[in-house]
CSV table of C-alpha atoms in Angstrom, one decimal:
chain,number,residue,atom,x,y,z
A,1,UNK,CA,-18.3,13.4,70.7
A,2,UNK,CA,-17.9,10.1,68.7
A,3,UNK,CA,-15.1,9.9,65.9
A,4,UNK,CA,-17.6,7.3,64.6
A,5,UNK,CA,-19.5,9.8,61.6
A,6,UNK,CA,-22.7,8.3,59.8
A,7,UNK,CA,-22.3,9.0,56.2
A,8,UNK,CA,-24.0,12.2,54.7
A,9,UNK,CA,-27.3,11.1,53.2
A,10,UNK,CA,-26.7,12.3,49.4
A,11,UNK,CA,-29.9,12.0,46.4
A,12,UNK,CA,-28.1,9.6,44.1
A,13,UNK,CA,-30.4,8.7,41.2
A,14,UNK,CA,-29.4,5.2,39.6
A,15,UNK,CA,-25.6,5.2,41.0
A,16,UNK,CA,-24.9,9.0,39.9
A,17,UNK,CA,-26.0,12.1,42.4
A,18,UNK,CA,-28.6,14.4,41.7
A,19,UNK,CA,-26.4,17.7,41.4
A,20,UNK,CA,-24.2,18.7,39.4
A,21,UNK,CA,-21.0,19.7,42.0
A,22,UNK,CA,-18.0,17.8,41.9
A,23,UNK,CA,-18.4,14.9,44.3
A,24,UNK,CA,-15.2,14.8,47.1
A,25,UNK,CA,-14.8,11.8,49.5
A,26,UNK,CA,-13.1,13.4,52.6
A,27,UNK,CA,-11.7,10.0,54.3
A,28,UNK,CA,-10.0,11.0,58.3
A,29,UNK,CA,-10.8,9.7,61.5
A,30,UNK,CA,-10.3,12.9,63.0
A,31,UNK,CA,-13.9,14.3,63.4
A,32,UNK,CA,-12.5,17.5,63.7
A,33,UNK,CA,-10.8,17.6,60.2
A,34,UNK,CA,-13.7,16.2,58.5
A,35,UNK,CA,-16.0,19.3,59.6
A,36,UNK,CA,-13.2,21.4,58.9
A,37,UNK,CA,-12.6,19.8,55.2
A,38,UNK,CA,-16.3,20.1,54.7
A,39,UNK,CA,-16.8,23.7,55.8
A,40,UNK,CA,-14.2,24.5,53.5
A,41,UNK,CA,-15.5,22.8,50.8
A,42,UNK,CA,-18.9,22.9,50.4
A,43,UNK,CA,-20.0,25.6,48.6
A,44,UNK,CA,-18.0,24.5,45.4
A,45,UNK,CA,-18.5,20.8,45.9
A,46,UNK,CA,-20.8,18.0,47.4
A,47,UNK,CA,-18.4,16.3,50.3
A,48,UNK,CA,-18.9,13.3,51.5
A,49,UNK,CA,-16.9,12.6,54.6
A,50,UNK,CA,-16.6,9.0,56.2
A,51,UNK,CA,-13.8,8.1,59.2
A,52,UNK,CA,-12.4,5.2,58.0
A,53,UNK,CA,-11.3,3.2,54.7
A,54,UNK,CA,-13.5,0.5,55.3
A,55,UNK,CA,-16.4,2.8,54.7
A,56,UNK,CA,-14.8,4.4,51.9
A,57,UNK,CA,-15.3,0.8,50.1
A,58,UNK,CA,-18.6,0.4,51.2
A,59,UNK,CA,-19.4,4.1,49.4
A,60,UNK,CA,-17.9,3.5,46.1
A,61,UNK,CA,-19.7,0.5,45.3
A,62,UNK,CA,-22.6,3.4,45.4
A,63,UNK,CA,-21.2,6.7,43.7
A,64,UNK,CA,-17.5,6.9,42.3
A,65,UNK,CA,-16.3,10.7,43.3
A,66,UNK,CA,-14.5,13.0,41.2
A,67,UNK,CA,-11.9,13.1,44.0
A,68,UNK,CA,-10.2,11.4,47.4
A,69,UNK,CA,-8.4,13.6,50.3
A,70,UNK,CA,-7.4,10.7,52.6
A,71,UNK,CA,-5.7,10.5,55.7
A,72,UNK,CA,-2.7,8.6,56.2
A,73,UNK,CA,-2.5,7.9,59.6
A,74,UNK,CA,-5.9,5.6,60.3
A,75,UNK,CA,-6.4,2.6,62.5
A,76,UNK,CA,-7.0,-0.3,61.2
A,77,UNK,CA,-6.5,0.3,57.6
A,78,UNK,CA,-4.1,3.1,56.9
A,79,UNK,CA,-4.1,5.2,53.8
A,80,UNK,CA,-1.5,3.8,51.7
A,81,UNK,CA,-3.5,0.4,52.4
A,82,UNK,CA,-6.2,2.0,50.9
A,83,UNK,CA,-4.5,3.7,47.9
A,84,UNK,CA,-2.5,0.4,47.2
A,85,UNK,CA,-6.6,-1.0,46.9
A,86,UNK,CA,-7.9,1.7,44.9
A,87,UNK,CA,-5.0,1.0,42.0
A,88,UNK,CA,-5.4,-2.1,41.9
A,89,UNK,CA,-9.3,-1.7,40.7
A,90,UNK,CA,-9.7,-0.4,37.3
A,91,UNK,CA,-12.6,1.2,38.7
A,92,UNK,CA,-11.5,3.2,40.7
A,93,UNK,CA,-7.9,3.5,39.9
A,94,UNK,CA,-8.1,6.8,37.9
A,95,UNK,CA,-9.8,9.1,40.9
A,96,UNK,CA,-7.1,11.4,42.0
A,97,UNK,CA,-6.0,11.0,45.6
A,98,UNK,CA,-4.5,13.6,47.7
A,99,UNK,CA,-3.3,12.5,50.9
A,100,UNK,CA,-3.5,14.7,54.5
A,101,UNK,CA,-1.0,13.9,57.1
A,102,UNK,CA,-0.1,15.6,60.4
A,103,UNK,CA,4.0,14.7,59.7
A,104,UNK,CA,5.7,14.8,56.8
A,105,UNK,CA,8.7,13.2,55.7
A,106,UNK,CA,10.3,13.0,52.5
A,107,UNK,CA,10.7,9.4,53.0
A,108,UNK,CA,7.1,9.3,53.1
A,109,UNK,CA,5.7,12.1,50.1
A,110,UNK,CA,8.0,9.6,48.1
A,111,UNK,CA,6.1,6.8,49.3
A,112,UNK,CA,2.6,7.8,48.8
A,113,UNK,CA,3.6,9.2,45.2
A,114,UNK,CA,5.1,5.9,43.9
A,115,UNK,CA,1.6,4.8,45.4
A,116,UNK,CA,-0.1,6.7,43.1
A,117,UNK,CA,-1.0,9.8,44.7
A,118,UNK,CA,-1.4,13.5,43.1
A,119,UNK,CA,0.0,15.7,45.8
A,120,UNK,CA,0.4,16.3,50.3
A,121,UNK,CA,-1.4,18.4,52.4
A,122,UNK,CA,-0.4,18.9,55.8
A,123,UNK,CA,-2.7,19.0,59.0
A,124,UNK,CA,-4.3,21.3,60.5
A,125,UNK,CA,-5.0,23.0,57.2
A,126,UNK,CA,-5.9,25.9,55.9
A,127,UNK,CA,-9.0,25.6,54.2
A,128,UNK,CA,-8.3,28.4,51.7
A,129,UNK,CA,-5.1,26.2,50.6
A,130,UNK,CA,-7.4,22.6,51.0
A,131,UNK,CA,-9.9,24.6,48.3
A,132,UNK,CA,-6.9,25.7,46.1
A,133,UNK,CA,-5.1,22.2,46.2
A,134,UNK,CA,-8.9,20.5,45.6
A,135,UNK,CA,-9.4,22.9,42.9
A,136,UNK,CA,-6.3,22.8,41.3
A,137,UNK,CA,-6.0,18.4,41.1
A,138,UNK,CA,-10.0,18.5,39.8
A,139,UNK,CA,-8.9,21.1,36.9
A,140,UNK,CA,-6.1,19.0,36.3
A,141,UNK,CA,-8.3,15.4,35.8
A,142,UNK,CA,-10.7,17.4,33.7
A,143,UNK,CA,-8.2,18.4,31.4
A,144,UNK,CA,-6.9,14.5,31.3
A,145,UNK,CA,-10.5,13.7,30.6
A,146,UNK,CA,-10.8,15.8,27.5
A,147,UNK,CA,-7.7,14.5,26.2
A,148,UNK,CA,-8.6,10.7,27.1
A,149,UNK,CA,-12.0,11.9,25.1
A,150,UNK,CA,-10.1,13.6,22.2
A,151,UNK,CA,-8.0,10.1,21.9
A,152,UNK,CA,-10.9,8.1,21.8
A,153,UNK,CA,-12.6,9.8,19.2
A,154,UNK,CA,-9.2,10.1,17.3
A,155,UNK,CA,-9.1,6.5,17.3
A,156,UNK,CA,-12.3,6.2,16.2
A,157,UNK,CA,-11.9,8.4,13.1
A,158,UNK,CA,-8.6,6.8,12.8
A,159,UNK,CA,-10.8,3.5,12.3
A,160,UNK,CA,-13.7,5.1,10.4
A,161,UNK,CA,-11.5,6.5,7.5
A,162,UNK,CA,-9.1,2.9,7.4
A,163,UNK,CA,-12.5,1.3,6.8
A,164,UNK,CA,-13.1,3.8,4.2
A,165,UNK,CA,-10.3,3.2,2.5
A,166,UNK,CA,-10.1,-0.5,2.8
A,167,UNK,CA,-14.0,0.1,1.4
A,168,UNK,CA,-12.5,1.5,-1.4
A,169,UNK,CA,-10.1,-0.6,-2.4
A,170,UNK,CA,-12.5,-3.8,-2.7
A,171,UNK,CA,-14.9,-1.7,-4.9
A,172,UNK,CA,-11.4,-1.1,-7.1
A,173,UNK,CA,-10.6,-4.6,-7.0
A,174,UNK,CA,-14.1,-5.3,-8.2
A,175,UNK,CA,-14.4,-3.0,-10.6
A,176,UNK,CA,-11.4,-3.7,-12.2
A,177,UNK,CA,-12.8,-7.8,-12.3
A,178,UNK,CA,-15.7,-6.7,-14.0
A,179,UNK,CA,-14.2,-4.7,-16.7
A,180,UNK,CA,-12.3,-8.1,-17.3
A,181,UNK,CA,-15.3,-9.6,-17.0
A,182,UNK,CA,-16.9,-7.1,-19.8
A,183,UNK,CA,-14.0,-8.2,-22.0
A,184,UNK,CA,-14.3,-12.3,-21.4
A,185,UNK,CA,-17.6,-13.4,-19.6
A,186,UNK,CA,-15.8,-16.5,-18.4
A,187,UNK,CA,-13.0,-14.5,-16.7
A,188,UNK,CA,-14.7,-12.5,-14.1
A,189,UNK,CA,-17.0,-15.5,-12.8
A,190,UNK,CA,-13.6,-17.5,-13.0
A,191,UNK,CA,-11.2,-15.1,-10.6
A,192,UNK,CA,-13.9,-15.1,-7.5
A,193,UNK,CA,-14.1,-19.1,-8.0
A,194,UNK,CA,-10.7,-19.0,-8.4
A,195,UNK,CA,-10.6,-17.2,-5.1
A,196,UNK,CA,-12.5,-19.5,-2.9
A,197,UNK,CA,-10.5,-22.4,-4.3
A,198,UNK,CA,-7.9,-20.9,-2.5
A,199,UNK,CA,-9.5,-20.1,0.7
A,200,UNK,CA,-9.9,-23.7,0.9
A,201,UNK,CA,-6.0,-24.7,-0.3
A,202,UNK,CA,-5.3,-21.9,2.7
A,203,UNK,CA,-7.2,-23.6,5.5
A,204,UNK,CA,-5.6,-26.9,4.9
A,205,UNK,CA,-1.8,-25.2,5.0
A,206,UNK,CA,-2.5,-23.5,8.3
A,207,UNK,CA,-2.9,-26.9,9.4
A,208,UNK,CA,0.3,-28.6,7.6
A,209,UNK,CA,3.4,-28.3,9.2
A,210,UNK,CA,5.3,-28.0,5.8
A,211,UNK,CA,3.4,-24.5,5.3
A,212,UNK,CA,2.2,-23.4,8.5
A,213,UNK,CA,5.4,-20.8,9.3
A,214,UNK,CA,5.1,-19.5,5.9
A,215,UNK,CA,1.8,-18.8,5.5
A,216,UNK,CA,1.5,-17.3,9.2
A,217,UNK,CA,3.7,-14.5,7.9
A,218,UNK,CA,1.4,-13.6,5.5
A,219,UNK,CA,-1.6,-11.0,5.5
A,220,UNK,CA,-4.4,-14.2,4.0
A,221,UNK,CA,-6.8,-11.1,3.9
A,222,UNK,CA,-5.0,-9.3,1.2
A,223,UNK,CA,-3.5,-12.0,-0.5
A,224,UNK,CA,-7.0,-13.6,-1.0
A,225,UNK,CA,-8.0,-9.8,-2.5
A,226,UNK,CA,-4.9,-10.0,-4.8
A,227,UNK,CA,-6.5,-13.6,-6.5
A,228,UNK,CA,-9.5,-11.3,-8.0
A,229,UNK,CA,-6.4,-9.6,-10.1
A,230,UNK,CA,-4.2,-12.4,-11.0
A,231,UNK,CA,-5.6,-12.3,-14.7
A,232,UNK,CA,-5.4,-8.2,-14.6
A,233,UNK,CA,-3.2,-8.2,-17.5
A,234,UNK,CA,-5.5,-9.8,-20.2
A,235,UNK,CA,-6.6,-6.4,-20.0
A,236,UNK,CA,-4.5,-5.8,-22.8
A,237,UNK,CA,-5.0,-8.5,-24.7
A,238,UNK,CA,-6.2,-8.2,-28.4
A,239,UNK,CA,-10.1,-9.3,-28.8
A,240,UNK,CA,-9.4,-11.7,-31.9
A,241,UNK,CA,-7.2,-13.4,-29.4
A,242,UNK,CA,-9.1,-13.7,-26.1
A,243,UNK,CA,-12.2,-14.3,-27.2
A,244,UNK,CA,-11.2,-16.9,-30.5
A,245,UNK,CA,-13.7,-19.2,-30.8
A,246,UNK,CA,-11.0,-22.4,-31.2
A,247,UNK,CA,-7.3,-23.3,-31.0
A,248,UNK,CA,-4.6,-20.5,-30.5
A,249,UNK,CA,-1.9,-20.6,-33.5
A,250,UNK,CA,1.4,-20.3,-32.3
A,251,UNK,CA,2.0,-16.8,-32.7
A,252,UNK,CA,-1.5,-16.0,-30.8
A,253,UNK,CA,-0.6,-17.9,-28.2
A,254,UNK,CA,3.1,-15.8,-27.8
A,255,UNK,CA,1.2,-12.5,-27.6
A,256,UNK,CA,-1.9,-14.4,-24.8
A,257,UNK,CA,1.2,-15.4,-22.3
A,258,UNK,CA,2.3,-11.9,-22.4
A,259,UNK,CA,-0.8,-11.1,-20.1
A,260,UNK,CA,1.6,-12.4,-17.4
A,261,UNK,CA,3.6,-9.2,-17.8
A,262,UNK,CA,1.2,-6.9,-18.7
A,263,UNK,CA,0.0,-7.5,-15.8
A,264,UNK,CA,2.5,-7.3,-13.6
A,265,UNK,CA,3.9,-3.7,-15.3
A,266,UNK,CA,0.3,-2.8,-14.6
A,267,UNK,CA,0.5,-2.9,-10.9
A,268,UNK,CA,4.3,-1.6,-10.6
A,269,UNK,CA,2.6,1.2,-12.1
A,270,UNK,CA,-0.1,1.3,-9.5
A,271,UNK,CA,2.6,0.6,-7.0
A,272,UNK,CA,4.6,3.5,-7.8
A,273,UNK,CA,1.7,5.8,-6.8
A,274,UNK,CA,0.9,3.7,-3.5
A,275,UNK,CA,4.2,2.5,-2.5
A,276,UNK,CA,4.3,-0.4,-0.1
A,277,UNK,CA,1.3,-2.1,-0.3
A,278,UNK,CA,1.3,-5.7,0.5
A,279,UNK,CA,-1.9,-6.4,-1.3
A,280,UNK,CA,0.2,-5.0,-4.2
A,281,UNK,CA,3.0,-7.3,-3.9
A,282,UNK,CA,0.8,-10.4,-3.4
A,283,UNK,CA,-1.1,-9.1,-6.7
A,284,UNK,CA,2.0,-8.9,-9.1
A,285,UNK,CA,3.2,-12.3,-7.9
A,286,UNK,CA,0.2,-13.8,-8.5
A,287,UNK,CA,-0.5,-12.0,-12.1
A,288,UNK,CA,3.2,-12.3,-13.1
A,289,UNK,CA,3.7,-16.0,-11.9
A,290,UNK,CA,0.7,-18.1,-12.1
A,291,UNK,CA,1.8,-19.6,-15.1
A,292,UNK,CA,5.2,-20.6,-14.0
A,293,UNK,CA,5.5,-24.7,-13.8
A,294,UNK,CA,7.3,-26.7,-10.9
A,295,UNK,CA,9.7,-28.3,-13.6
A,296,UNK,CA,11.1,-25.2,-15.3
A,297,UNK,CA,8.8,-25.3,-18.5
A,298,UNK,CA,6.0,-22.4,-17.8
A,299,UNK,CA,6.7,-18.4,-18.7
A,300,UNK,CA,7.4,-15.9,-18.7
A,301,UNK,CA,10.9,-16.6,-17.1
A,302,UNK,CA,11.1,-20.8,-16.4
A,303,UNK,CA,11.2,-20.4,-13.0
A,304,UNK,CA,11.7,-23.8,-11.6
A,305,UNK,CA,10.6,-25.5,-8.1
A,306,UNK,CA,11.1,-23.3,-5.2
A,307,UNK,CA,11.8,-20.6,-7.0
A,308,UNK,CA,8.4,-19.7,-7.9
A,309,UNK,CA,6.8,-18.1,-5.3
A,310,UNK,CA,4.4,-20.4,-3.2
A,311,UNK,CA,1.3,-17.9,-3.7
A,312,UNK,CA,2.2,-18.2,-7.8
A,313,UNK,CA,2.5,-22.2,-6.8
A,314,UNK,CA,-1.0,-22.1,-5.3
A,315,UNK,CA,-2.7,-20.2,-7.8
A,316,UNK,CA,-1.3,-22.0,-10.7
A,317,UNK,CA,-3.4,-25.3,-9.3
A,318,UNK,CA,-6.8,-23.7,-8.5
A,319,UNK,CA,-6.1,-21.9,-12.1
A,320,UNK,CA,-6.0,-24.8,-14.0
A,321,UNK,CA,-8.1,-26.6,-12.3
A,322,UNK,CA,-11.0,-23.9,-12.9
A,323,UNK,CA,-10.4,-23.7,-16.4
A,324,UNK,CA,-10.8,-27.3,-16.5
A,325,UNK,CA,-14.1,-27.2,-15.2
A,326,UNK,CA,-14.9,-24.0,-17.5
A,327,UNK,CA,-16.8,-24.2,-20.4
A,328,UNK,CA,-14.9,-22.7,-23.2
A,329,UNK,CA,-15.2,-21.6,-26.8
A,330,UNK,CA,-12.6,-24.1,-27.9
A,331,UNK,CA,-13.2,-27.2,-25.6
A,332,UNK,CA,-15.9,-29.0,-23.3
A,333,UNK,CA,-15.8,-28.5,-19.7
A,334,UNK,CA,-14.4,-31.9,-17.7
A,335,UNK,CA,-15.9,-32.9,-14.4
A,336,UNK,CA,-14.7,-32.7,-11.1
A,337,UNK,CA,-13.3,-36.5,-10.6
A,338,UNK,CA,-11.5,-35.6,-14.5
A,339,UNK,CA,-10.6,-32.3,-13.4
A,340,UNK,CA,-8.8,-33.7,-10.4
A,341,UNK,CA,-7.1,-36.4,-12.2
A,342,UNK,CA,-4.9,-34.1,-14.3
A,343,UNK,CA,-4.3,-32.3,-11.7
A,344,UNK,CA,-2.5,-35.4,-10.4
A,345,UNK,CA,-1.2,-36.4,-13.5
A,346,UNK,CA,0.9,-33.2,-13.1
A,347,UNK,CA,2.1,-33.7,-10.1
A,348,UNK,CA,5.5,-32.6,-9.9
A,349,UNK,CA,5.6,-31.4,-13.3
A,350,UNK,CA,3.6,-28.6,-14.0
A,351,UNK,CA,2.5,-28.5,-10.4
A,352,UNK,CA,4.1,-28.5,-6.5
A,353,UNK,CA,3.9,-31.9,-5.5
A,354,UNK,CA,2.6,-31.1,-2.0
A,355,UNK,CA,0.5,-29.0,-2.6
A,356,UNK,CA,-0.9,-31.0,-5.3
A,357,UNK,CA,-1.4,-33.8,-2.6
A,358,UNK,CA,-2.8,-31.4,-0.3
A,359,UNK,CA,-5.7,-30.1,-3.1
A,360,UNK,CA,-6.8,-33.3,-4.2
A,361,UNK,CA,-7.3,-34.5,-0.5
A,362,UNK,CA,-9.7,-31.1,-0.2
A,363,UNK,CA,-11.8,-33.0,-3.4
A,364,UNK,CA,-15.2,-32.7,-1.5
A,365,UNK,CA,-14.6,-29.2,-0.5
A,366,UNK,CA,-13.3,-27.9,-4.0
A,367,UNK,CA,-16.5,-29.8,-5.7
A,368,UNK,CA,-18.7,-27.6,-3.3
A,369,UNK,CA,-17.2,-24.4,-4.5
A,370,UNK,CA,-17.3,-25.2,-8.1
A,371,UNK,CA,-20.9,-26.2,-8.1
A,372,UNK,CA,-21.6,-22.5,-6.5
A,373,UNK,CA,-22.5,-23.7,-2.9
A,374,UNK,CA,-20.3,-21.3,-1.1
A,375,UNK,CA,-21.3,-17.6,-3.7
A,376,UNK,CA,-22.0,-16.3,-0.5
A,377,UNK,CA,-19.0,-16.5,1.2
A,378,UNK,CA,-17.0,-12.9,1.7
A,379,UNK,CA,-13.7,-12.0,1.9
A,380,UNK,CA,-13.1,-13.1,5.5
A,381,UNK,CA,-15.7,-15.8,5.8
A,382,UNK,CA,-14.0,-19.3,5.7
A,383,UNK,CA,-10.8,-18.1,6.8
A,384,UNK,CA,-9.2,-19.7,10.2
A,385,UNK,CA,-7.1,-17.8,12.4
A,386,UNK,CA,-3.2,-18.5,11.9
């Protein structure tokens, strides 16, 4: 009798068989073992039984099997030949193997293991021991199954409820605008312009050697969130004060800087409850330093240069620029091209000299935002990768 075996003819519907056994590929050239393995198997599982690895190949690009018993000892291509093939293939590199082999060395078990396989039988077997062994291996991949499954949906829930939570914290961050917003009309419309001025100012660093290690340390995402709260603190502000139709006297104008503080005692508050937030930290720099000045001048502590944080640096430009452009009770709103020009004028003064370069060049880009043609941007539209 031929050792050559024509494949058993199986129903496979679209790539998957038609019942519901286990599938086993039974891979020897030994005709004799292959109606052995089978006769052993059968009535738990749907064998398949081919004499060589090359038809092994051909089958799986047709039905993956829930399990391999392959012979070692084959011409032409032997099984470790195969098993070096089959975890190589991501396809196929999870289907348990167990090997059959008429000799058995240690030498060797420790071979075909490192290769990747799940356990030796030795020829002739039993078939009551080939059904345990078979039975035992499946049980065994089933149970890795469920847990791959279990991990995957953990990870998915894992996801679901961080999405919740980062859901929640923008609709904080915009609610707390809008109460601001309640309280000054210009203030909430100003922090989300304010915002996109710096997802512009952002852009351009990324691309400036002078910035670009610094601001590639940086979560962008959160610290553009933080902007919306950089003006938190005028929360706390007297009405007769924010909203005075003309000129600040002296003494008003003491208790308005002291927004800079309120604010940032507002979010240690916040941060004592939530501990180690970096949206947090980027917030209280911003609310607490925005109104520092390059030459030592601002509040509330004359920071000078370098000293002030380069987010509080940033923000203290797109601030002032904004409320240039801002209609307010007590003054006309300047243009762009006038806007831009004391921005300049303050160049190394009130403002970083680089980075006050580095906005004006963006001039067409920051006219676009403050003439509303980028409301709908979102939080991560705009933003390029570091």
């Amino acid at each position: 009798m031929s050792n050559e075996l024509i494949l058993e003819q199986v129903p496979i519907e679209g790539g998957i068989m038609s019942n519901q056994k286990p599938c086993v590929f039974l891979v020897d050239d030994n005709i004799v073992n292959l109606n052995t393995g089978k006769i052993a198997l059968r009535e738990k599982y749907t064998v398949i039984t081919m004499p060589s690895g090359d038809k092994l190949f051909a089958s799986l690009n047709k039905l993956k099997p829930d399990l391999i018993l392959l012979d070692i000892d084959m011409p032409g291509m032997s099984g470790y030949d195969v098993i070096k093939q089959l975890k190589c293939n991501p396809d196929t590199a999870d289907i348990p193997v167990i090997f059959l082999t008429g000799k058995l060395k240690a030498a060797d078990e420790l071979l075909g293991l490192s290769l990747g396989a799940v356990d030796y039988i030795t020829k002739p077997f039993s078939q009551s021991l080939l059904m345990k062994r078979v039975e035992i291996q499946l049980l065994l991949q089933e149970q890795k199954n469920e847990l791959r499954e279990y991990n995957d949906n953990l990870v998915h829930m894992v996801d679901e409820r961080t999405e919740e939570v980062a859901s929640l914290q923008d609709a904080v961050i915009i609610w707390v605008a809008e109460i601001i917003e309640f309280r000054d009309s210009e203030t909430g419309q100003h922090v989300e312009r304010v915002q996109k001025y710096l997802k512009v100012l952002i852009n351009a660093m990324i691309e400036n050697e002078a910035y670009r290690n610094e601001v590639s340390s940086w979560d962008i995402e959160a610290f553009l969130k933080s902007a919306l709260l950089h003006d938190v603190g005028k929360i706390k502000i007297r009405d007769n004060i924010l909203l005075k139709n003309g000129s600040l006297t002296e003494e008003e104008f003491t208790k308005m800087k002291m927004h800079s503080s309120y604010g940032k005692s507002l979010i240690e508050s916040l941060e004592e409850k939530v501990p180690n937030q970096t949206f947090l930290k980027y917030a209280k720099i911003l609310a607490y330093r925005h109104h520092e000045k390059w030459d030592g001048t601002g509040y509330p502590d004359r920071l000078r240069g370098e000293e002030i944080p380069l987010q509080a640096r940033m923000m203290a430009i797109a601030d002032v620029y904004d409320a240039l452009i801002s209609e307010r009770p007590y003054k006309e709103a300047y243009s762009h091209e006038e806007a831009l020009r004391i921005i300049a004028e303050g160049r190394g003064t009130q403002f970083d000299p680089h980075l006050t370069d580095l906005f004006v060049s963006l001039s067409d880009e920051i006219k676009a935002v403050s003439e509303g043609l980028r409301n709908g941007w979102g939080i991560h539209e705009g933003i390029k990768s570091n």
